Short mmCIF file of N, CA and C in Angstrom, two decimals:
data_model
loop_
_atom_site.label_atom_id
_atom_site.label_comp_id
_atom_site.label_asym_id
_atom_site.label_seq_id
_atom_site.Cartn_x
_atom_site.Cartn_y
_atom_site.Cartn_z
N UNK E 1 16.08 3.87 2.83
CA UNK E 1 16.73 2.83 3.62
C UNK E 1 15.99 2.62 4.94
N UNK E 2 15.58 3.66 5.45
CA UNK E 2 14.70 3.69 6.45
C UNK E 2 13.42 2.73 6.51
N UNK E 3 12.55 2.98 5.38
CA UNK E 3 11.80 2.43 5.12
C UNK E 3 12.09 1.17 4.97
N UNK E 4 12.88 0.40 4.48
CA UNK E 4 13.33 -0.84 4.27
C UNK E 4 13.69 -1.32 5.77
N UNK E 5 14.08 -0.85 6.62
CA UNK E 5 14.54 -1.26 8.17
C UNK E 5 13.25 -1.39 8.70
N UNK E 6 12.20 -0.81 8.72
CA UNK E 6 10.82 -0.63 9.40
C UNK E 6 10.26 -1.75 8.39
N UNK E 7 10.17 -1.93 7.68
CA UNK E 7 9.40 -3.27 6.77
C UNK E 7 10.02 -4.90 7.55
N UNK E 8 11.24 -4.42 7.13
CA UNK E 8 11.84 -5.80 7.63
C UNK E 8 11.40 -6.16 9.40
N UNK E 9 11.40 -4.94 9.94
CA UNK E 9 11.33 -5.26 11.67
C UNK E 9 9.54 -5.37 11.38
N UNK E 10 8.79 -5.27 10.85
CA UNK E 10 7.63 -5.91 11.19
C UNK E 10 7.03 -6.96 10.18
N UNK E 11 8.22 -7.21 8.97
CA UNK E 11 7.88 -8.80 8.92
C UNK E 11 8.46 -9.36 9.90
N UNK E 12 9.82 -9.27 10.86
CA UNK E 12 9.70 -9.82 11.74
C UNK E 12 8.85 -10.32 12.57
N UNK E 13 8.30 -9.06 12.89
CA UNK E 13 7.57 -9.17 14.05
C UNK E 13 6.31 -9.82 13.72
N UNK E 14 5.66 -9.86 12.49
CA UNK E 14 4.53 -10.34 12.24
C UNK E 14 5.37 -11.59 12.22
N UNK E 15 5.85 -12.45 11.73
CA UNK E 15 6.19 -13.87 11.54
C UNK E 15 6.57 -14.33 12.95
N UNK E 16 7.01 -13.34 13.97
CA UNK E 16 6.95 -14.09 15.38
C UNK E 16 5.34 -14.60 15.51
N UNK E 17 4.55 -13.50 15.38
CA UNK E 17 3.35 -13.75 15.79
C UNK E 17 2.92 -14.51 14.89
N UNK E 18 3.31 -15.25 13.91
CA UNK E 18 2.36 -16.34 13.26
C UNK E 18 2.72 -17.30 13.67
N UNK E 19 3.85 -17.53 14.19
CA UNK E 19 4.70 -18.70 14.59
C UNK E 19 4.54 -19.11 15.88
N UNK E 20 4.16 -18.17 17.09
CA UNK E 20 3.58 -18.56 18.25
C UNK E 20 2.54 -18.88 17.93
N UNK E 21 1.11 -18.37 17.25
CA UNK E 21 -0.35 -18.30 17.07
C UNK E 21 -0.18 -19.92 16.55
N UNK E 22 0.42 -20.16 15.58
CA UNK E 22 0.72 -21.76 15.35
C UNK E 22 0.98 -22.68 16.60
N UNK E 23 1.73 -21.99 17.12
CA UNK E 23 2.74 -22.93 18.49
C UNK E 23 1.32 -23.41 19.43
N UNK E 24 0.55 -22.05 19.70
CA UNK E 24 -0.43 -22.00 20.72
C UNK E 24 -1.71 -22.87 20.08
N UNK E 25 -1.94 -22.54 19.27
CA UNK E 25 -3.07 -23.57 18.16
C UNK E 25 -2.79 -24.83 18.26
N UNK E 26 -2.01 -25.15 17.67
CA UNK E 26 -1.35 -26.69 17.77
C UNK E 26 -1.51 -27.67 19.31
N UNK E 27 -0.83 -26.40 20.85
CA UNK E 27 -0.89 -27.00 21.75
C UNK E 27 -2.73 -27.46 21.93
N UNK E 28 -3.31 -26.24 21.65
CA UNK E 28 -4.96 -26.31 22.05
C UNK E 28 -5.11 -27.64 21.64
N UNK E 29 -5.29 -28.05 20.34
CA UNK E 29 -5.79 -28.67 19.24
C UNK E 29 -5.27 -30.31 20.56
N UNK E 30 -4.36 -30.36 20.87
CA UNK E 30 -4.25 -31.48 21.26
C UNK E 30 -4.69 -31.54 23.08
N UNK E 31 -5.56 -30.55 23.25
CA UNK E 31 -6.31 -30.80 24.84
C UNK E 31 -7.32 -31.79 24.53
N UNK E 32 -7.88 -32.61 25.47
CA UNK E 32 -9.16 -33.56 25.34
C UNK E 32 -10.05 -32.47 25.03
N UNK E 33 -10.41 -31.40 26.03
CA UNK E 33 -11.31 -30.65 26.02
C UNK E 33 -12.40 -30.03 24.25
N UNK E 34 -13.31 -30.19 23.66
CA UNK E 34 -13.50 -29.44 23.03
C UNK E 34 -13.64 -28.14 22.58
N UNK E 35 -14.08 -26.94 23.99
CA UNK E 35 -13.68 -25.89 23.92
C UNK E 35 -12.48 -25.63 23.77
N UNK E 36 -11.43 -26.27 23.90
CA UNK E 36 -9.91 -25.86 23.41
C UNK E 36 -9.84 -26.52 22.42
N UNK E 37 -10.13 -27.77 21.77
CA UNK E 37 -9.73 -27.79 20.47
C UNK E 37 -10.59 -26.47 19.35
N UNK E 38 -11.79 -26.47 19.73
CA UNK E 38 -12.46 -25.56 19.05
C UNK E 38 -11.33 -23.96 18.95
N UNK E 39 -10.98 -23.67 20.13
CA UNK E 39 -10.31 -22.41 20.39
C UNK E 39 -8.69 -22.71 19.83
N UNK E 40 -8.70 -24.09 19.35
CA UNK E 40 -6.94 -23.98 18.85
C UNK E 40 -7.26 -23.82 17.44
N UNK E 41 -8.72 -24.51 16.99
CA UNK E 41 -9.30 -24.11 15.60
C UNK E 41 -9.59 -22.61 14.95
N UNK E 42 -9.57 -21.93 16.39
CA UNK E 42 -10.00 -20.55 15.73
C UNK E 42 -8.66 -19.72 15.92
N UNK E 43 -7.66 -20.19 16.37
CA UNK E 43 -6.44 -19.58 16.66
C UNK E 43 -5.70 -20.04 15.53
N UNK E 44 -5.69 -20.89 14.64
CA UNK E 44 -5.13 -21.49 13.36
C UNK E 44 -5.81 -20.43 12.18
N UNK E 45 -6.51 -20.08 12.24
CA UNK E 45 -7.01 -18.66 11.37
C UNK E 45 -6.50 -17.67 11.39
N UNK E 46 -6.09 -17.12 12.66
CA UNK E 46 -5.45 -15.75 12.52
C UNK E 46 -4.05 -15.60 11.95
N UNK E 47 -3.37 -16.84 12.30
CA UNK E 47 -2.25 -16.83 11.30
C UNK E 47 -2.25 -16.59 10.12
N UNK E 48 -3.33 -17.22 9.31
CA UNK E 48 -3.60 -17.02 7.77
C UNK E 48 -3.96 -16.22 7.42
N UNK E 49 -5.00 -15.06 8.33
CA UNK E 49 -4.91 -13.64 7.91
C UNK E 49 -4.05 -13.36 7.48
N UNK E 50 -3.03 -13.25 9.13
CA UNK E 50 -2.25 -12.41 9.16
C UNK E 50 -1.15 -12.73 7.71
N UNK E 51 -1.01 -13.97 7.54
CA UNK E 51 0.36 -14.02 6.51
C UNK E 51 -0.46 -13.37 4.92
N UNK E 52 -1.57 -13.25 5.54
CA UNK E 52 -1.89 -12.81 3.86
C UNK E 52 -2.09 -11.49 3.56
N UNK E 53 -2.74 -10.89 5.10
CA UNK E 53 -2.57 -9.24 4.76
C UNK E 53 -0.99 -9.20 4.97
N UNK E 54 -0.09 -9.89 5.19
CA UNK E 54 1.40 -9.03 5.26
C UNK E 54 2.05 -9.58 3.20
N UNK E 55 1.28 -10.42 3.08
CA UNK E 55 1.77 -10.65 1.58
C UNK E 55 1.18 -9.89 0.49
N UNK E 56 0.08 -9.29 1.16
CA UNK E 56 -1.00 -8.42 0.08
C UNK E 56 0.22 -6.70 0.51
N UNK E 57 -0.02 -6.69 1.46
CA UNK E 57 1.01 -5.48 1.82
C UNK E 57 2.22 -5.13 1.05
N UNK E 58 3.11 -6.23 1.30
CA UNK E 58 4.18 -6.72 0.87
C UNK E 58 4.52 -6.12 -0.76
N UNK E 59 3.13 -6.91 -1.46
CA UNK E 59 3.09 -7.09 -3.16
C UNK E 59 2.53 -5.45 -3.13
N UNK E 60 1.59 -4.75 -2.49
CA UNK E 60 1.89 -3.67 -2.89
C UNK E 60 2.73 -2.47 -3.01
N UNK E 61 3.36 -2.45 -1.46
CA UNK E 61 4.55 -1.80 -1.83
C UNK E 61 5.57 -1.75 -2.96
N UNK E 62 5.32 -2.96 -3.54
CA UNK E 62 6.63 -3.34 -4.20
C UNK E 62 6.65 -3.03 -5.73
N UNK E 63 4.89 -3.25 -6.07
CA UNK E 63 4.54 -2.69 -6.90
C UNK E 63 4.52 -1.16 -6.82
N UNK E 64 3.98 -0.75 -6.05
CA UNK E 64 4.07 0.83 -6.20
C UNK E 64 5.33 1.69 -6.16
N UNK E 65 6.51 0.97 -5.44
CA UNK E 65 8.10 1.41 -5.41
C UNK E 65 8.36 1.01 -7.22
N UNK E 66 7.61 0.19 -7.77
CA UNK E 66 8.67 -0.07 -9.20
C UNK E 66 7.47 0.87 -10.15
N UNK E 67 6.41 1.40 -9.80
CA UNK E 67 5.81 2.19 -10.71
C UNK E 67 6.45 3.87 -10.60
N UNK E 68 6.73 4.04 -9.29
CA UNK E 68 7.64 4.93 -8.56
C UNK E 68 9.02 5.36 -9.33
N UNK E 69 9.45 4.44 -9.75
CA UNK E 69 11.05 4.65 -10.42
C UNK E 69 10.44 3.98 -11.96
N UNK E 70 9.28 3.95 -12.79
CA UNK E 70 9.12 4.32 -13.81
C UNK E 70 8.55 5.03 -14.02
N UNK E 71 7.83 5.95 -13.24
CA UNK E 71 7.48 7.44 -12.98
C UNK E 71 8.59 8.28 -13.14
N UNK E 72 9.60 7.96 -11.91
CA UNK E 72 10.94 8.69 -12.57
C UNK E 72 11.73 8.99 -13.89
N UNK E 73 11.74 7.32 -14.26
CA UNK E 73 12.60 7.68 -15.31
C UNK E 73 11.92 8.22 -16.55
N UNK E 74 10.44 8.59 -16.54
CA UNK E 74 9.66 9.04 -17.91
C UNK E 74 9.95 10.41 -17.69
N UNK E 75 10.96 10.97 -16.55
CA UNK E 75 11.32 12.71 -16.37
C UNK E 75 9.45 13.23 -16.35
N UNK E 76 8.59 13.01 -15.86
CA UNK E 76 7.41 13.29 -15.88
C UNK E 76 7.64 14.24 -14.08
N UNK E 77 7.51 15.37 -14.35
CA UNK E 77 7.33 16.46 -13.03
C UNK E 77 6.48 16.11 -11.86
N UNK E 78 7.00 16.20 -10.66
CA UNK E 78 6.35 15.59 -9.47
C UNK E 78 5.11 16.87 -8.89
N UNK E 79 4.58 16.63 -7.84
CA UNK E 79 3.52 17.31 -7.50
C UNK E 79 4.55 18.96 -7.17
N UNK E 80 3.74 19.67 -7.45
CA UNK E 80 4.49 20.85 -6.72
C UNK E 80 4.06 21.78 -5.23
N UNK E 81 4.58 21.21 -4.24
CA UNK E 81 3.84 21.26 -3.38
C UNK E 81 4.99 22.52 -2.22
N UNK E 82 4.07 23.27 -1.42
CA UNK E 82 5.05 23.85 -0.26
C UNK E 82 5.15 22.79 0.74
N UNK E 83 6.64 22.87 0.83
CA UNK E 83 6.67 21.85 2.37
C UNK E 83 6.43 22.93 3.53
N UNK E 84 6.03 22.26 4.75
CA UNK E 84 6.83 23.03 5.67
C UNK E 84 7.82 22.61 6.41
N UNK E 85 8.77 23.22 7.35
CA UNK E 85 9.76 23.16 7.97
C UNK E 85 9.80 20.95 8.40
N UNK E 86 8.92 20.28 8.61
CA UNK E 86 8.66 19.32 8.90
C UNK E 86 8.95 18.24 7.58
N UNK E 87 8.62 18.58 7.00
CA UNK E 87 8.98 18.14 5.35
C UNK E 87 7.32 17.38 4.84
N UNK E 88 6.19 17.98 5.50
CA UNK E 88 4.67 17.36 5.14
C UNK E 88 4.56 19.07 4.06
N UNK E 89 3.45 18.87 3.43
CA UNK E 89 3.28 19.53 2.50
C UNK E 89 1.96 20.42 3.28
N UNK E 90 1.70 21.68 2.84
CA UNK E 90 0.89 22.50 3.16
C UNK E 90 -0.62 22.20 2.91
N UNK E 91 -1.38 22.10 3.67
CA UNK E 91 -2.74 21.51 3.19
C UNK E 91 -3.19 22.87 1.97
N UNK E 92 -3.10 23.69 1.96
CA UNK E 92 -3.28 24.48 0.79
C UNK E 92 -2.84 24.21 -0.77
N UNK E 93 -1.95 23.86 -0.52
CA UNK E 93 -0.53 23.17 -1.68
C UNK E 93 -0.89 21.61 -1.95
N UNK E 94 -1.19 20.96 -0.92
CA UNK E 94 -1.79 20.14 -1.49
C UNK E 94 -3.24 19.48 -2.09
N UNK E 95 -3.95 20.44 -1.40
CA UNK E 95 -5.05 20.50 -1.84
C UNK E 95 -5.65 21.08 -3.25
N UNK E 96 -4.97 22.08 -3.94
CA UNK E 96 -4.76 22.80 -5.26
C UNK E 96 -3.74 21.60 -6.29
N UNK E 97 -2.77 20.90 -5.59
CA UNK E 97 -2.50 19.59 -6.75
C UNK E 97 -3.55 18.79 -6.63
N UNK E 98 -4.17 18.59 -5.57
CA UNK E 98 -5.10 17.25 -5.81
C UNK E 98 -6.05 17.37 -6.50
N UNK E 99 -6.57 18.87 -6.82
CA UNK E 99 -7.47 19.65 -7.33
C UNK E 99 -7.13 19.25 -9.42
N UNK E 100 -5.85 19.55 -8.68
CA UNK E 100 -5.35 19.61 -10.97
C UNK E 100 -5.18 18.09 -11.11
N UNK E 101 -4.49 17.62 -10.47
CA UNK E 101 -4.45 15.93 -10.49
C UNK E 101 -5.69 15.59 -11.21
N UNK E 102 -6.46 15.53 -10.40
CA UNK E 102 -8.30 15.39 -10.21
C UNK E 102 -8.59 15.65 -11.99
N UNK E 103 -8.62 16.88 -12.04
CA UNK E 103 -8.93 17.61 -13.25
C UNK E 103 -8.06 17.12 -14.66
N UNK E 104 -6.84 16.62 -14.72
CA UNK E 104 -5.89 15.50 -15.30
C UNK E 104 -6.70 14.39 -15.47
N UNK E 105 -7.06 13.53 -14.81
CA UNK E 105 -7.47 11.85 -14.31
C UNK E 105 -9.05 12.07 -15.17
N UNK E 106 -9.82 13.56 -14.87
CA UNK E 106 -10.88 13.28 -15.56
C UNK E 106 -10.87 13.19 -17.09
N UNK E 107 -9.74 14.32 -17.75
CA UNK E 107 -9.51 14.16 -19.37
C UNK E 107 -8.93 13.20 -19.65
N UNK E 108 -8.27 11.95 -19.22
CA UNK E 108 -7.39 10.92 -19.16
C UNK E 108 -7.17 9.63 -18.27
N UNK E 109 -8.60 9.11 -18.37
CA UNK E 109 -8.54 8.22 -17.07
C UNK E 109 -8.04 6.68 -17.22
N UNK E 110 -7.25 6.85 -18.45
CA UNK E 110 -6.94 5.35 -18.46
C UNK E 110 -4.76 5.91 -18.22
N UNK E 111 -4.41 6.67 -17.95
CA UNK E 111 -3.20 7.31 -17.66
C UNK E 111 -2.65 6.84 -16.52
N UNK E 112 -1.97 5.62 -16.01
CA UNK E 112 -1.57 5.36 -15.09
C UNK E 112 -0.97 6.38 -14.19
N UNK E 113 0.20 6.96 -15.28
CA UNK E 113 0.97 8.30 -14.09
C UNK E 113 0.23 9.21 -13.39
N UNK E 114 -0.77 9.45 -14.13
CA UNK E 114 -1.96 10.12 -13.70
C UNK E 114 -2.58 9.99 -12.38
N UNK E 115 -2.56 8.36 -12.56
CA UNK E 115 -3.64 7.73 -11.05
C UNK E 115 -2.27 8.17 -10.03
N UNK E 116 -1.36 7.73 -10.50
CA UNK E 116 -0.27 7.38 -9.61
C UNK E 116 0.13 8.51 -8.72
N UNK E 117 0.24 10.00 -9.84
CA UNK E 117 0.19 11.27 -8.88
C UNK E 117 -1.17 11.72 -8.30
N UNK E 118 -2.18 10.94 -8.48
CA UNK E 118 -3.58 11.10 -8.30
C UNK E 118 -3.18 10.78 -6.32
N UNK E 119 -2.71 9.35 -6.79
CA UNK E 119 -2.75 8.95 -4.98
C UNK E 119 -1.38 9.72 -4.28
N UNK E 120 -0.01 10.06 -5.16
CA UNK E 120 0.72 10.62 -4.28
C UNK E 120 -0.10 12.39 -3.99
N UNK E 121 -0.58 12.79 -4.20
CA UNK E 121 -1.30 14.08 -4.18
C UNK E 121 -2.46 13.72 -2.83
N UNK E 122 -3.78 12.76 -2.99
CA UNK E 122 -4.35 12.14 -1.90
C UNK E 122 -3.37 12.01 -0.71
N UNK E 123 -2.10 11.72 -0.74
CA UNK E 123 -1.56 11.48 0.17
C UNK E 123 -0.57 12.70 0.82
N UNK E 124 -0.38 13.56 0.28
CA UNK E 124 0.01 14.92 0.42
C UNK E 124 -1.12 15.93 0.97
N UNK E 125 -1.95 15.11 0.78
CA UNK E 125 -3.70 15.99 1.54
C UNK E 125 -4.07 15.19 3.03
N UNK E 126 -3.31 13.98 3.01
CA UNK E 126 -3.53 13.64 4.27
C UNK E 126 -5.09 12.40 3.78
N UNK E 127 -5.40 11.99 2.71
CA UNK E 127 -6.26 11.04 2.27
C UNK E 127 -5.62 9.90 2.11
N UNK E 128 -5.23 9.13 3.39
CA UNK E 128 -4.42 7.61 2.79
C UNK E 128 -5.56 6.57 2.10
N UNK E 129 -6.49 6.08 2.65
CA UNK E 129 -7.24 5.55 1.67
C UNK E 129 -7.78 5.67 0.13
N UNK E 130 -8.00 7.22 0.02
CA UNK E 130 -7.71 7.59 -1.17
C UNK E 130 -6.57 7.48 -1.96
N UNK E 131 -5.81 7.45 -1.28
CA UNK E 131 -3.74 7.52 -2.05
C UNK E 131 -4.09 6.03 -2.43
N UNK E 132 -4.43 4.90 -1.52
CA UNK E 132 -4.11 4.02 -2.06
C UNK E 132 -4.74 3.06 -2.84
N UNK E 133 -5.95 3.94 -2.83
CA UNK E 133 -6.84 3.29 -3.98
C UNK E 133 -6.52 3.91 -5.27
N UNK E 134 -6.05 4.84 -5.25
CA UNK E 134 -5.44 5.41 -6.88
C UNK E 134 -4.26 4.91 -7.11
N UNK E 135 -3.27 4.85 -6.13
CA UNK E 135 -2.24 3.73 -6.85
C UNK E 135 -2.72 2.54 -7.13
N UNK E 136 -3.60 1.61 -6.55
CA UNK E 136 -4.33 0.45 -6.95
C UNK E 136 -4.75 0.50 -8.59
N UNK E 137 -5.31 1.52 -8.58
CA UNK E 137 -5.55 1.70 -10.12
C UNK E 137 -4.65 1.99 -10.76
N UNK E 138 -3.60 2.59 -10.48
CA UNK E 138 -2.32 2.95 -11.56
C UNK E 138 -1.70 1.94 -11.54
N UNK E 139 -1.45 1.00 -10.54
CA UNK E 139 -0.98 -0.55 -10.75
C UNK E 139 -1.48 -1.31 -11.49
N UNK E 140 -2.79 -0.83 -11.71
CA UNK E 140 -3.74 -1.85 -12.47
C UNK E 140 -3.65 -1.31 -14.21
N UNK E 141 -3.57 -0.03 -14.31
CA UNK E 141 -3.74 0.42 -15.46
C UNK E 141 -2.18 0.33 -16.06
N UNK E 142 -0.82 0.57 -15.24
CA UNK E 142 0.09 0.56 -15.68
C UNK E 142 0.10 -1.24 -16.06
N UNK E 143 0.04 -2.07 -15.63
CA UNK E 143 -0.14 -3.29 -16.68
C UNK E 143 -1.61 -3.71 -17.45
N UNK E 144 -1.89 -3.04 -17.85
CA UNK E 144 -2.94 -2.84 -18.98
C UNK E 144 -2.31 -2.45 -20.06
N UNK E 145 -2.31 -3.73 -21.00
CA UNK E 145 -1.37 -2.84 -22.57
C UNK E 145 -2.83 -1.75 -23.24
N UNK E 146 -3.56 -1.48 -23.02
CA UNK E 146 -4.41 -0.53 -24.12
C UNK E 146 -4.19 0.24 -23.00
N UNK E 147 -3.89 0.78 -21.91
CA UNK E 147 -3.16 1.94 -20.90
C UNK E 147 -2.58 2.82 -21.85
N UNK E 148 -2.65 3.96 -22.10
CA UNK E 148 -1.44 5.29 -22.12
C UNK E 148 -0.01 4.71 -21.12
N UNK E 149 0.97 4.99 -22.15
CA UNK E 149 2.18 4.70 -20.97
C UNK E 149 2.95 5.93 -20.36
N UNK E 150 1.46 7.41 -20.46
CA UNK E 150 2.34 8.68 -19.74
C UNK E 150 0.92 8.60 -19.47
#
């Protein structure tokens, strides 16, 4: 639920900022000056980033929360990791799943669940780019019909 409160307050907050970046663009665009129309031209861009890394964002979470709860329901065993008192996992503990993960993904690399604990394991090691390039692939492989569906 948490997570869902922090998503929502920075699509907020990103859609303020596309909506001024518009407001301010728009005013430029109509100065005589050419350095300000030029500068209301380059201020009409960052909006479109921005709405697209928050929609690329967006679509992945959403995908990876519904591969998440069909991970669950295949009763398929989660990483086994020591927490500590903090609730982050022991770099030892996680480093020995990422290790078997690893060693999994190589006999079986078309195994979505596989990738999928591939990146929650990366991410229990403290590798977010890695985490989320292996869910990328387990997103990708879990809709692949010639995929393994464990």
């Amino acid at each position: 639920m948490i997570t869902k409160i922090w998503v929502g307050l920075m699509l907020a907050l990103t859609l303020f900022y596309v909506f001024t970046l518009l407001g301010r663009g728009i005013i430029l665009l109509q100065e005589p000056s050419l350095i300000a129309v030029a500068m209301g031209l380059a201020i009409l861009v960052l909006p479109l980033v921005a709405l697209w890394a928050l929609f690329a964002e967006l679509q992945f979470g959403l995908k990876a929360q519904r591969l998440s709860r069909r991970l669950i329901s295949l009763d398929i065993p989660g990483l086994d990791l020591e927490l500590r008192a903090s609730g982050r996992a022991t770099k030892d503990s996680a480093n020995k799943e990422l290790e078997r993960i690893q060693d999994a993904v190589t006999k079986d690399p078309k195994n979505w669940s596989l990738w999928f604990q591939l990146g929650e394991a990366h991410d229990a090691a403290g590798e977010r780019k890695n985490a989320r390039a292996a869910i990328r692939k387990a997103i990708q492989l879990a809709n692949d019909p010639d995929s393994a569906d464990q």
